[in-house]
Each structure stands twice: as structure tokens, then as C-alpha cells.
Amino acid sequence: MTDIDETPAGLRALDLPGQGLDARLVVDRGTFRLDVALTAAPGDVVALLGPNGAGKTTALRALAGLDPLTGGHLRLDGAALDRTPPEARPVGVVFQDYLLFPHLSALDNVAFGPRCRGATKAEARAQAAEWLTRMGLAGHSGAKPRRLSGGQAQRVALARALATRPRLLLLDEPLAALDARTRLEVRAQLRRHLAEFEAVAVLVTHDPLDAMVLADRLVVVEHGRVVQEGTPSDIARRPRTDYIAQLVGLNLYRGRADGHTVRLEDGPALTTTEDLSGPVFVAFPPGAVTLHRDRPTGSSARNLWRCEVAGLETHGNQIRADLTGALPLAADLTTVAAAELDLHPGAVVWAAVKAAQTHAYPA
Amino acid sequence: MTEPAQAHTVTPENRSRHGRPRRGAPLPLMLPALVGLAFLLLPLLALLIRAPWRSLPEQLTSAEVWQALQLSLVSATAATAVSLVLGVPLAWLLARTDFPGRGLVRALVTLPLVLPPVVGGVALLLALGRNGVVGQWLDAWFGITLPFTTAGVVVAETFVAMPFLVISVEGTLRAADPRYEEAATTLGASRFTAFRRVTLPLIAPGIAAGAVLAWARALGEFGATITFAGNFPGRTQTMPLAVYLALQNDPAAAIALSLVLLAVSIAVLAGLRDRWTTAST
């Protein structure tokens, strides 16, 4: 099995057919239907990214066997798991609020899995101690969960899931329960542990930053369907839905290209640098938009629209203006610029975007 | 309690628990409250006032008292044990599974809580009596007769006390997060292992409280016991039965026996106090 780890990352899935995760998860829940296909090679970290209620957690529970599949299939390293009860699946779960057993010490929490899988008490505890040491928690093995900090509890939960040597590791919103400061530190640690993990890891999150830092591949789920998947950089550059565009902070439009001109579905035309034809997406960052009080004369910008300010909010150290008009648009500008333009809801402005700052790609 | 220098400042001691200064309660509330309090305490006080303190040691060391007390403690403890063995799984079934008619089953389980115990005793006779629905077979096949035996006392007390345990444990189970069981199964635990190693320790305080309630109820049980098991000294005559009987011909003995039961009740209350005060804050 060691040769798996030595194979270059991109080739693993091709070299070892049947290894890793191959799933199509179909779960019917009244009016909601989840239908998501997921494949991953050993060593992959896949993030299921989506808004609340998209079905991410349902997918995770189906993978763990906590919710039954209505249809589809689930194979892990070539073995069908569809009908396997959760306790018999080689799957480890890190729950969102960790669910560490409050009556057991950190050590006994981690030893619980090995013990259930047949190890003697002494063996299980020895393994658990090793895992805690690896997580840098050797000094906390006797502590009850309520005495652990959020970051420590997260690492105990990870150790507990890994101690059963799963072939599929599931993490449900692994950083959601942490405060902002701990989050940064735990994210870096988790990234290191996931990189060391030799089997498939699937994490569920609604935070694009967590997904992009932790995962090699993102699967974006909306309304129970996969709407886009790819590497973090691919998704950040070429979003295909409004939700993703919003997550990665881009203005996104869909239209039909004819050379350098893209006619939007129900709006004006955009000029782009790419030469395309057929259905396309056009994206540009809010920072690429310049605002003017009066119609600019002699501007080199090819894209110019008259807009109305719908709302203003601070965004980092900038002001983000939500504009309505010929096309809905987000624009970032400095506080000084906002004051000089006398921006207020209802104000009429001209928005300009240079063709060079737009990015068009086939839909 | 406060030092003289602080006597006129507002210290935590002369503020109420919620931080507001204390104020007198309105009379329409205060008066009935005091009457109610007196009503509850007066009988207990009377018991203490009229107690034959001088002859008490003698009364309490008599063979009949010890026999009855021993029988009461043994049968109440046995009834609690049976309630635990059968009632905890029943509570789990009601709290954690979904089956058709679960609501009806739950209502039937709680019925003995409101059923007059004498009716329970009659029902037990009809079910487990020598000619009862099940009892006739117990007698014919195994030679087991329950009515008018110590085992019958345990049966009657269990019938009345087990619902207390089931309700208490079911409530605790419902409040406990079922996802801990799920977490256990993802770690390789079967549902039973998850129950034994995770759920049971988590609901232990609820089980303990339920067991104490059931035990206290079994200890005081009268109606079902006298109906189903009769009143034979040394065999089925528990403390409450002995008290009732003694009242007819030896009131002093009845008072002495009552004092013993009162002492046991206070001990139970003291044992529960920590749990109840922590639960309410």
C-alpha cells in the first residue's frame, strides 16, 4: 500500500481504479431531494461547499450510514457500503460540535473506537495516547471534554475519528464551532493533519475560505445538486452560479458571446477581451468598477452603465456599493471616494468597467 | 450575619437571589401560602408531639416492627431492581424508537400512576392470581403462586412504582442528545454498545432519581399490596400495612412505625435535595 503514497497526486485515481471513494448519493426527504455524485482518490481532500440547507450534511450522514440512501451507490476502495450499518463502515466522522462523550476523558474518548473494533483496553489506550501525542495533546489525556478549549476539543475529535483508521474521513463544518482567533490556528493544524491523511477526506463547510485552504477539490452543492466542481483556484476564477460568485466576491453575468461582445440574457451588452461564441459567463471583481457622478467623457472604459445606488456597507476598509439599473452590480471604492461622490441610497451614478478587467468563459 | 459596619449597606445577603431588594409579599398571596404551609406541616408536627418517646426504643426493637421494616426495605428494593431491569429498556423504547401506537403505549405505561392502587391490586389478582389469566398457567406449569407471598408484594409494588421510573428515565433520555449514540456508532459501536457505554452513563443521574422515586413509592405502597398480597406478618405485611393494623389496637405502635417511615422519607428527600436544587438553578 505504500506505493499509493508515492504516486504523484494527479495520477492516483487513474493508476488505482477502484481505490478511494466512488459514490452517487440520492436521499429523498419529502420535498427535498439530494442527488450528488462524489469521487475521490486516496489522499484527496474534497470539500462539499454550499449554503445552509443545500444538503451537505445530509450527504455526509449518508456517507457515514446515519441516513439511508434512497438510491445511487456508495463504494469505498471497491467495496459496496450501501447496505452496511454505520458501525461496520471504515468511516470516521468529526461532528460539527465534536460530540465528545462528556463522561469520558480525552484518552478514553479516543480509545473508544479501537475498543469497539476489538482492541483490548490496554491496546486501545496505548493507541489513543499515541494519537493524542501526535495531536500535541499528550498533557490533556486525563481531561474531561468540558475542560478542553475549542481547539483542543477539535483535535481530540479528530484523533478519535482517526484512531479507527478510517478509509474515509468525514468532517462536518470542522471550524464552525471555533472563535475567529482559534479558527486561524486550528485551520492551519487541520490542513497539516489532512495532508498527512492517506485515505479520502470529505469535509462539509459553508465557509469558502475553509474549503479553499483545506481542500484540493471543491464540490459546490446547491438545492441538493452539484452546481460546480473543480480546484479552489478554478472555482475562484470561474464561478458558475450567483452563490459561488458571491462567495468568491465577483460580479457574475450569463449571456451569449459573439466575438468580443457578450449580450446578457436580459440586459445590456458587455465588451470583453476574450473572443468567444455561444453561451458564456462574464465575471469581474467589484474593485474593477469605477464610479462617476456624471457620465465620463473620454473614458477608455468600454463598459459604461447608468446605475442607482441601492445600498452601501463597509467591506473591510472599503465601501461596497450595491447598484441597480441596467445590470445589478457590486462596486468597491474607498471611503474618500464614496464621500466625494456623495453616495447615498437613491443616488444616480455612472459605473465603468474596462474590458481588460473582465473575464469571460464558456458556460 | 453582616458585620456592624456593613449593616446599612446593601450586601448580597440582604438582597434576594435575583439581585432585587427584598419586599413584602402582598397579603392575598401571603395568607393562603401560610395556611397551606401550616396544613402540610401540622400533621407531621402532631406525629412528633404525640410520639411515645419514652416507650419508643422498646416499640422499635420489637420483633414485629423489625419484621415489617425488613420486609418493606427488601421488597421495595427488589421492586426497584425489577423496575430498573425492565423500566430502563422500556423508557429507551419509548424515547428512542418510533413504532405505530407509541403514544398509546406511553399512555398505558403511565396509567398505574393515576390508577387507584386498589384497582391495580384487583387487576393483578385477575392477571396473576391462582385462577388469573396468566396465573393459572404459572400455577399449572411451574407451580408458582404469587398472591399472598413476598414475591407477590414485590409484584404489586413494581406495578405501582415502575411507571415513576419509566417516566423519569424517558424524560432524561429525551433531553439527552441522541447524536452521541450516532457518534458512537460511527466509531464502531453497535446500538447496544452505544447504549451501554455512552447513553447509560449520560442518563445515570436521571436513572438514579427515577429509582429513588420508585423506591419511595414502593416503600409506601398500600392498596395494591394488601389487595394482591394480603396482610400476613413476616410474609406480606409491610410497614404501611403494619401501621394501619396497629392503629386499630395499639396506636402507640402505629405512631412509632410512622416515625420510622417519616425518617426514611426525610432521608430520601435529603438524598435527592442536591439533584433538585442543581436542576432548578
XYZ file of C-alpha atoms in Angstrom:
644
model
C 0.000 0.000 0.000
C 2.966 2.317 0.425
C 3.216 2.865 -3.326
C -0.097 4.749 -3.201
C 1.518 7.464 -1.208
C 4.497 7.669 -3.529
C 2.434 8.008 -6.704
C 2.163 11.607 -7.926
C -1.045 13.185 -6.738
C -2.705 13.740 -10.090
C -2.239 10.176 -11.258
C -3.513 8.235 -8.276
C -7.101 7.985 -9.365
C -6.099 6.720 -12.772
C -3.466 4.304 -11.540
C -5.624 2.558 -8.991
C -9.131 2.101 -10.312
C -11.459 1.006 -7.533
C -9.405 2.702 -4.836
C -10.890 5.603 -2.934
C -14.444 6.847 -2.935
C -16.981 6.382 -5.706
C -20.449 7.489 -4.707
C -23.711 8.768 -6.028
C -25.797 9.799 -3.082
C -29.537 10.031 -3.563
C -31.598 10.825 -0.483
C -35.289 11.733 -0.630
C -36.627 13.782 2.243
C -40.168 14.790 1.471
C -39.896 17.774 -0.823
C -36.104 17.826 -0.661
C -34.041 15.548 -2.875
C -30.295 15.191 -2.650
C -28.560 13.813 -5.714
C -24.809 14.243 -5.576
C -22.020 12.300 -7.263
C -18.684 12.206 -5.449
C -15.451 10.525 -6.429
C -12.086 10.879 -4.752
C -8.787 9.064 -4.731
C -6.907 8.101 -1.555
C -5.132 11.172 -0.272
C -7.688 13.584 -1.731
C -9.351 16.194 0.420
C -12.720 17.147 -1.050
C -14.831 19.988 0.296
C -18.595 19.998 -0.089
C -19.336 23.698 -0.173
C -22.819 25.144 -0.195
C -25.332 27.398 1.523
C -27.330 26.232 4.544
C -29.978 23.734 3.546
C -28.160 22.710 0.373
C -27.938 19.110 1.570
C -24.261 18.984 2.552
C -24.861 17.498 5.972
C -27.389 15.044 4.530
C -24.669 13.896 2.099
C -22.248 13.477 4.986
C -24.749 11.494 7.052
C -25.454 9.273 4.052
C -21.722 8.617 3.633
C -21.453 7.716 7.323
C -24.517 5.464 7.131
C -26.504 7.548 9.615
C -29.158 8.245 6.964
C -30.082 5.559 4.420
C -29.642 6.122 0.713
C -32.824 6.239 -1.346
C -30.848 5.485 -4.480
C -27.434 5.639 -6.079
C -24.418 3.746 -4.845
C -21.536 4.023 -2.405
C -18.250 2.232 -2.944
C -15.119 2.673 -0.871
C -11.902 1.004 -2.023
C -14.002 -1.196 -4.278
C -16.383 -2.458 -1.582
C -20.074 -1.570 -1.722
C -21.198 0.092 1.511
C -24.807 0.948 0.612
C -26.272 -1.617 2.978
C -23.519 -1.588 5.594
C -24.595 -0.213 9.005
C -22.547 2.753 10.281
C -20.689 0.713 12.903
C -19.300 -1.594 10.205
C -18.160 1.127 7.794
C -14.486 2.110 7.697
C -15.586 5.708 8.064
C -14.586 8.263 10.698
C -16.645 11.358 11.469
C -15.680 14.642 13.097
C -19.005 16.185 14.052
C -19.669 19.895 13.953
C -19.835 20.259 17.740
C -17.460 17.289 18.119
C -19.844 15.235 20.305
C -17.041 14.147 22.585
C -18.513 11.829 25.215
C -18.739 14.112 28.248
C -18.332 11.324 30.805
C -15.062 10.028 29.317
C -11.587 11.549 29.453
C -9.915 12.707 26.234
C -7.907 9.466 26.263
C -10.979 7.263 26.682
C -12.824 9.202 24.001
C -10.047 8.390 21.544
C -9.747 4.809 22.830
C -13.496 4.259 22.322
C -13.168 3.437 18.613
C -10.262 0.974 18.829
C -12.011 -0.671 21.803
C -15.229 -1.140 19.777
C -13.193 -2.542 16.911
C -11.816 -5.312 19.060
C -8.676 -3.960 20.741
C -8.100 -4.808 24.399
C -8.448 -1.983 26.873
C -4.660 -1.649 27.221
C -4.070 -1.677 23.450
C -6.836 0.841 22.833
C -5.449 3.201 25.463
C -1.913 2.871 24.113
C -3.137 3.738 20.612
C -5.192 6.621 21.960
C -2.202 8.008 23.851
C -0.186 7.873 20.637
C -2.870 9.788 18.727
C -3.135 12.434 21.428
C 0.636 12.858 21.377
C 0.540 13.260 17.615
C -2.093 15.977 18.051
C 0.053 17.702 20.656
C -2.373 16.860 23.449
C -0.283 14.414 25.487
C -0.728 16.584 28.571
C -4.528 16.591 28.329
C -5.267 12.875 28.092
C -6.948 12.781 31.501
C -9.089 15.866 30.927
C -12.845 15.628 30.520
C -14.161 17.299 27.333
C -15.698 20.243 29.191
C -12.252 21.210 30.442
C -10.801 21.394 26.934
C -10.664 24.567 24.847
C -12.462 24.635 21.491
C -9.260 23.998 19.576
C -8.246 21.145 21.868
C -11.690 19.547 21.660
C -11.471 19.741 17.874
C -8.143 17.903 17.897
C -9.466 15.243 20.290
C -12.437 14.753 17.958
C -10.060 14.407 15.007
C -7.883 11.951 16.932
C -10.977 9.959 17.912
C -12.099 9.721 14.281
C -8.615 8.828 13.024
C -7.979 6.229 15.728
C -10.278 3.749 13.970
C -8.008 4.058 10.898
C -10.870 5.005 8.577
C -10.625 4.801 4.794
C -12.963 7.768 4.590
C -12.773 10.696 6.982
C -15.785 12.991 7.184
C -15.646 16.441 8.755
C -18.857 18.410 9.321
C -18.139 22.158 9.477
C -14.868 21.400 11.292
C -14.139 25.028 12.215
C -17.641 26.430 12.703
C -17.665 25.963 16.480
C -14.491 27.999 16.987
C -13.998 31.708 17.575
C -12.149 33.708 14.945
C -8.756 33.677 16.634
C -8.672 29.941 17.391
C -10.024 29.277 13.936
C -6.934 30.559 12.168
C -4.632 28.369 14.225
C -6.821 25.273 14.080
C -7.287 25.683 10.330
C -3.523 25.523 9.799
C -3.210 22.457 12.063
C -6.124 20.726 10.409
C -4.608 21.359 6.994
C -1.408 19.645 8.120
C -3.264 16.636 9.547
C -5.400 16.291 6.430
C -2.300 16.442 4.224
C -0.828 13.558 6.240
C -4.017 11.516 5.997
C -3.551 8.711 3.475
C -7.213 7.922 2.689
C -10.115 10.027 1.384
C -11.255 13.041 3.385
C -14.554 14.811 2.727
C -15.358 17.981 4.577
C -18.552 19.946 4.604
C -18.497 23.697 5.021
C -20.326 26.853 4.095
C -17.142 28.898 4.503
C -15.300 29.327 1.197
C -12.046 30.167 2.956
C -12.086 26.923 4.987
C -12.893 24.996 1.838
C -10.141 26.622 -0.212
C -7.464 26.305 2.451
C -8.249 22.732 3.467
C -9.360 21.008 0.270
C -7.696 20.052 -3.013
C -11.040 19.973 -4.736
C -14.328 21.734 -4.145
C -17.748 20.355 -4.900
C -20.317 23.130 -4.716
C -23.805 21.943 -3.790
C -26.973 23.987 -4.107
C -30.529 22.689 -3.641
C -29.246 19.116 -3.373
C -27.337 19.217 -6.677
C -23.721 19.693 -7.641
C -23.537 23.019 -9.446
C -19.797 23.188 -9.943
C -16.678 21.291 -9.019
C -13.008 21.881 -9.510
C -9.853 23.102 -7.829
C -10.174 26.067 -5.485
C -8.399 28.377 -7.931
C -10.577 27.246 -10.840
C -13.732 27.901 -8.834
C -12.480 31.239 -7.578
C -11.648 32.346 -11.138
C -14.623 30.915 -12.975
C -17.720 30.798 -10.781
C -20.799 29.345 -12.447
C -23.597 30.362 -10.078
C -24.548 33.541 -8.274
C -23.961 31.825 -4.940
C -20.360 30.936 -5.815
C -19.736 34.341 -7.385
C -20.892 35.928 -4.146
C -18.699 33.589 -2.098
C -15.589 34.420 -4.069
C -16.568 38.075 -4.388
C -17.181 38.527 -8.100
C -19.861 40.135 -10.225
C -21.174 37.373 -12.453
C -23.367 37.549 -15.570
C -24.588 34.995 -18.028
C -25.000 35.793 -21.694
C -24.319 34.866 -25.296
C -20.948 35.800 -26.792
C -20.298 36.901 -30.314
C -16.624 37.760 -30.636
C -15.704 40.338 -28.006
C -19.291 41.255 -27.254
C -21.425 39.404 -24.747
C -25.150 40.124 -24.836
C -26.627 39.466 -21.397
C -29.839 37.499 -21.100
C -31.998 40.425 -20.045
C -29.731 43.420 -20.129
C -27.055 45.328 -21.931
C -24.012 44.047 -23.781
C -20.542 43.737 -22.280
C -17.254 44.089 -24.078
C -14.622 41.534 -23.113
C -11.082 40.747 -24.194
C -11.814 37.057 -24.821
C -13.002 36.068 -28.287
C -15.796 33.542 -27.716
C -19.079 32.469 -29.156
C -22.142 30.828 -27.636
C -23.307 30.851 -24.004
C -20.713 32.324 -21.659
C -20.190 33.701 -18.177
C -18.588 37.078 -17.613
C -17.035 37.861 -14.238
C -15.206 40.841 -12.781
C -14.323 41.884 -9.250
C -16.163 44.779 -7.550
C -12.811 46.558 -7.334
C -12.691 46.774 -11.133
C -15.752 49.015 -11.185
C -15.156 52.772 -11.165
C -17.997 55.121 -10.276
C -18.613 58.612 -11.625
C -21.099 61.279 -10.646
C -21.568 62.375 -14.248
C -21.229 60.500 -17.473
C -17.456 60.304 -18.015
C -16.240 61.744 -21.283
C -13.134 60.386 -22.917
C -13.007 57.382 -20.617
C -11.278 54.356 -22.085
C -13.721 52.034 -20.346
C -15.768 50.111 -22.887
C -18.472 49.166 -20.446
C -20.463 52.067 -19.046
C -23.865 51.968 -17.367
C -26.129 54.401 -15.582
C -26.986 52.948 -12.163
C -28.747 53.792 -8.955
C -27.277 53.136 -5.509
C -29.445 50.573 -3.699
C -27.312 50.178 -0.594
C -23.923 50.834 0.975
C -21.947 48.824 3.502
C -18.430 48.780 4.804
C -16.407 45.904 3.488
C -13.015 45.655 5.106
C -11.573 49.143 4.839
C -13.632 49.909 1.749
C -17.197 50.771 0.941
C -19.188 48.308 -1.088
C -21.976 49.849 -3.143
C -24.870 47.727 -4.353
C -26.090 49.180 -7.612
C -29.242 48.579 -9.584
C -30.051 49.687 -13.089
C -29.266 48.159 -16.435
C -27.486 45.379 -14.574
C -27.138 44.634 -10.862
C -23.609 45.301 -9.770
C -21.351 45.465 -6.712
C -18.621 48.097 -6.686
C -15.832 48.655 -4.142
C -14.466 52.111 -3.527
C -12.542 53.910 -0.841
C -14.319 55.837 1.885
C -12.850 59.059 0.496
C -14.138 58.322 -2.992
C -17.565 57.480 -1.592
C -17.662 60.819 0.246
C -16.506 62.775 -2.811
C -19.175 61.136 -4.954
C -21.752 61.923 -2.261
C -23.010 58.341 -2.433
C -26.267 57.596 -0.681
C -29.085 55.194 -1.409
C -31.021 56.532 -4.373
C -28.086 58.471 -5.851
C -27.554 58.113 -9.575
C -24.020 57.203 -10.701
C -22.203 56.011 -13.794
C -20.318 52.713 -13.458
C -17.445 51.884 -15.782
C -15.504 48.614 -16.205
C -12.545 48.166 -18.529
C -12.789 45.236 -20.906
C -9.344 44.070 -19.752
C -10.655 43.591 -16.224
C -13.482 41.281 -17.186
C -13.093 37.564 -17.605
C -15.335 35.604 -19.967
C -15.511 31.807 -20.124
C -17.813 29.283 -21.757
C -20.953 28.398 -19.791
C -24.634 37.861 59.991
C -23.248 41.003 58.437
C -20.701 42.987 60.354
C -21.983 46.134 62.111
C -20.073 48.460 59.775
C -21.879 46.995 56.817
C -25.267 46.785 58.428
C -26.754 49.672 56.454
C -25.171 48.986 53.124
C -26.780 46.682 50.601
C -24.800 43.492 50.768
C -25.566 40.353 48.797
C -27.003 38.867 51.976
C -29.943 41.216 52.214
C -30.729 41.093 48.544
C -32.860 38.378 47.088
C -31.377 35.770 44.808
C -32.256 37.767 41.705
C -30.481 40.852 42.883
C -33.570 42.914 43.744
C -34.010 44.198 47.272
C -36.493 42.140 49.258
C -40.038 43.431 49.524
C -43.014 42.191 51.484
C -45.362 39.810 49.685
C -48.962 41.012 49.137
C -51.414 39.771 51.770
C -53.774 37.884 49.365
C -50.812 35.708 48.449
C -49.114 35.574 51.818
C -52.137 34.433 53.846
C -53.134 31.339 51.812
C -49.471 30.478 51.443
C -49.011 30.375 55.207
C -52.232 28.403 55.724
C -51.062 25.915 53.104
C -47.696 25.602 54.761
C -49.299 25.023 58.152
C -51.654 22.456 56.650
C -48.738 20.452 55.290
C -46.584 20.699 58.386
C -49.156 20.341 61.163
C -49.822 16.583 60.759
C -46.103 15.863 60.760
C -45.725 18.019 63.830
C -48.590 16.164 65.523
C -46.813 12.916 64.810
C -43.749 14.224 66.636
C -45.763 15.732 69.517
C -47.775 12.614 70.212
C -44.900 10.217 69.716
C -44.446 7.889 72.708
C -40.832 8.957 73.081
C -40.353 7.097 76.333
C -41.502 3.727 75.061
C -40.092 4.345 71.611
C -36.885 2.299 71.933
C -38.952 -0.596 73.158
C -41.541 -0.218 70.380
C -38.907 -0.012 67.693
C -36.964 -3.025 68.840
C -39.983 -5.297 68.917
C -39.838 -8.239 66.553
C -42.971 -7.206 64.635
C -41.595 -3.765 63.778
C -38.292 -5.164 62.596
C -40.039 -7.832 60.607
C -42.239 -5.296 58.875
C -39.396 -2.828 58.324
C -37.132 -5.502 56.946
C -39.841 -6.817 54.637
C -40.593 -3.284 53.459
C -36.965 -2.462 52.696
C -36.300 -5.774 50.968
C -39.456 -5.731 48.861
C -39.130 -2.041 47.930
C -35.520 -2.602 46.899
C -36.448 -5.712 44.931
C -39.304 -3.828 43.240
C -36.871 -1.031 42.341
C -34.406 -3.553 40.916
C -37.124 -5.157 38.780
C -38.269 -1.682 37.705
C -34.709 -0.808 36.646
C -34.175 -4.005 34.682
C -37.495 -3.716 32.838
C -38.185 0.016 33.040
C -34.946 1.469 31.624
C -35.215 -0.521 28.370
C -38.911 0.370 28.211
C -38.060 4.049 28.621
C -35.432 3.720 25.869
C -38.010 2.111 23.599
C -40.450 4.964 24.211
C -37.859 7.724 23.818
C -35.670 6.469 21.007
C -37.778 4.381 18.664
C -40.813 5.113 16.613
C -43.473 2.472 16.199
C -47.185 2.631 15.476
C -49.198 3.217 18.628
C -46.236 4.546 20.607
C -48.393 7.286 22.094
C -50.956 4.741 23.270
C -48.273 2.518 24.792
C -46.849 5.504 26.605
C -50.302 6.375 27.985
C -50.817 2.783 29.153
C -47.414 2.761 30.846
C -48.339 5.846 32.818
C -51.803 4.566 33.705
C -50.687 2.978 37.009
C -49.598 6.483 38.071
C -53.200 7.632 38.212
C -54.943 4.313 38.776
C -56.153 3.792 42.360
C -53.685 1.199 43.744
C -56.528 -0.998 44.992
C -57.756 -1.290 41.415
C -54.207 -2.222 40.457
C -54.279 -4.946 43.079
C -57.571 -6.322 41.765
C -56.194 -6.232 38.222
C -53.079 -8.069 39.350
C -55.241 -10.745 41.011
C -57.171 -11.217 37.787
C -53.934 -11.478 35.796
C -51.578 -13.313 38.115
C -53.916 -14.780 40.735
C -54.244 -18.539 41.105
C -57.130 -18.505 38.622
C -55.881 -15.448 36.752
C -55.384 -15.087 33.027
C -51.672 -15.855 33.286
C -51.582 -17.014 36.901
C -53.406 -20.306 36.218
C -50.644 -21.324 33.813
C -47.907 -20.207 36.204
C -49.552 -22.456 38.795
C -50.159 -25.417 36.491
C -46.813 -25.405 34.686
C -44.292 -24.098 37.193
C -46.145 -24.427 40.491
C -45.682 -20.696 41.051
C -48.282 -18.804 43.022
C -47.767 -15.091 43.503
C -50.770 -13.844 45.531
C -50.260 -13.707 49.286
C -46.478 -14.283 49.039
C -43.481 -11.972 49.488
C -42.916 -12.259 45.725
C -46.487 -11.008 45.354
C -45.575 -7.941 47.434
C -42.704 -7.240 45.037
C -45.028 -7.696 42.054
C -47.625 -5.299 43.481
C -45.009 -2.684 44.388
C -43.320 -2.969 40.980
C -46.646 -2.472 39.228
C -47.229 0.768 41.082
C -43.637 2.060 41.196
C -42.211 1.228 37.757
C -44.128 3.966 35.887
C -42.350 6.577 38.030
C -39.012 5.229 36.878
C -40.064 4.902 33.245
C -41.354 8.480 33.100
C -38.278 9.881 34.798
C -35.821 7.957 32.603
C -37.781 8.664 29.436
C -37.664 12.387 30.172
C -33.915 12.239 30.742
C -33.443 10.247 27.543
C -35.431 12.761 25.533
C -33.317 15.576 26.903
C -30.089 13.674 26.120
C -28.650 14.321 22.657
C -29.227 11.194 20.532
C -26.301 12.235 18.340
C -23.911 10.906 20.984
C -25.260 7.470 20.102
C -24.673 8.246 16.438
C -21.115 9.333 17.170
C -20.595 6.041 18.999
C -21.876 4.002 16.049
C -19.506 5.796 13.651
C -16.721 4.635 15.980
C -17.776 1.024 15.545
C -20.173 0.580 18.470
C -23.311 -1.490 17.946
C -26.542 0.160 19.056
C -26.458 -1.828 22.282
C -22.816 -0.961 22.965
C -23.618 2.692 22.271
C -26.463 2.479 24.779
C -24.350 0.726 27.408
C -21.175 2.770 27.125
C -22.487 6.195 26.131
C -26.197 6.686 26.784
C -26.393 4.863 30.113
C -23.605 6.899 31.766
C -25.088 10.105 30.345
C -28.541 9.455 31.804
C -27.291 7.927 35.071
C -28.483 10.902 37.178
C -31.987 10.571 35.709
C -31.980 6.843 36.347
C -30.875 7.404 39.932
C -33.612 9.976 40.524
C -36.189 7.691 38.941
C -35.001 4.776 41.062
C -35.292 6.810 44.262
C -38.815 7.926 43.334
C -39.796 4.361 42.500
C -38.246 3.073 45.714
C -40.076 5.663 47.832
C -43.342 4.858 46.059
C -42.805 1.120 46.595
C -41.990 1.649 50.260
C -45.262 3.479 50.848
C -47.365 1.178 48.704
C -50.532 0.011 50.488
C -53.573 -0.584 48.318
C -52.194 -2.885 45.628
C -50.125 -4.788 48.177
C -52.966 -5.526 50.608
C -55.268 -6.472 47.729
C -52.849 -8.708 45.872
C -50.563 -9.993 48.614
C -52.699 -9.777 51.727
C -51.537 -8.920 55.210
C -49.521 -11.773 56.710
C -46.962 -10.702 59.326
C -43.463 -11.660 58.270
C -44.541 -12.601 54.769
C -46.551 -9.818 53.192
C -47.127 -7.316 55.985
C -45.059 -4.283 55.012
C -44.679 -1.149 57.127
C -47.713 0.747 55.798
C -49.871 -2.313 56.393
C -48.445 -2.721 59.868
C -49.131 0.936 60.651
C -52.744 0.630 59.547
C -53.268 -2.560 61.543
C -51.530 -1.231 64.639
C -53.724 1.858 64.620
C -56.738 -0.366 65.374
C -55.393 -1.929 68.555
C -52.092 -0.262 69.534
C -51.970 3.419 68.487
C -48.597 3.983 70.151
C -47.051 1.301 67.964
C -48.664 2.903 64.904
C -47.068 6.229 65.747
C -43.696 4.608 66.287
C -43.906 2.831 62.938
C -44.991 6.070 61.272
C -41.979 7.843 62.695
C -39.713 5.257 61.134
C -41.332 5.795 57.726
C -41.101 9.564 58.203
C -37.396 9.236 58.962
C -36.862 7.153 55.845
C -38.772 9.709 53.751
C -36.693 12.576 55.093
C -33.528 10.603 54.333
C -34.697 10.083 50.738
C -35.521 13.765 50.393
C -32.105 14.731 51.732
C -30.530 12.379 49.236
C -32.444 13.970 46.365
C -32.013 17.548 47.524
C -28.703 18.160 45.774
C -30.077 16.956 42.485
C -33.258 19.006 42.738
C -31.555 22.200 43.759
C -28.989 21.894 40.981
C -31.753 21.108 38.494
C -33.691 24.252 39.397
C -30.791 26.695 39.119
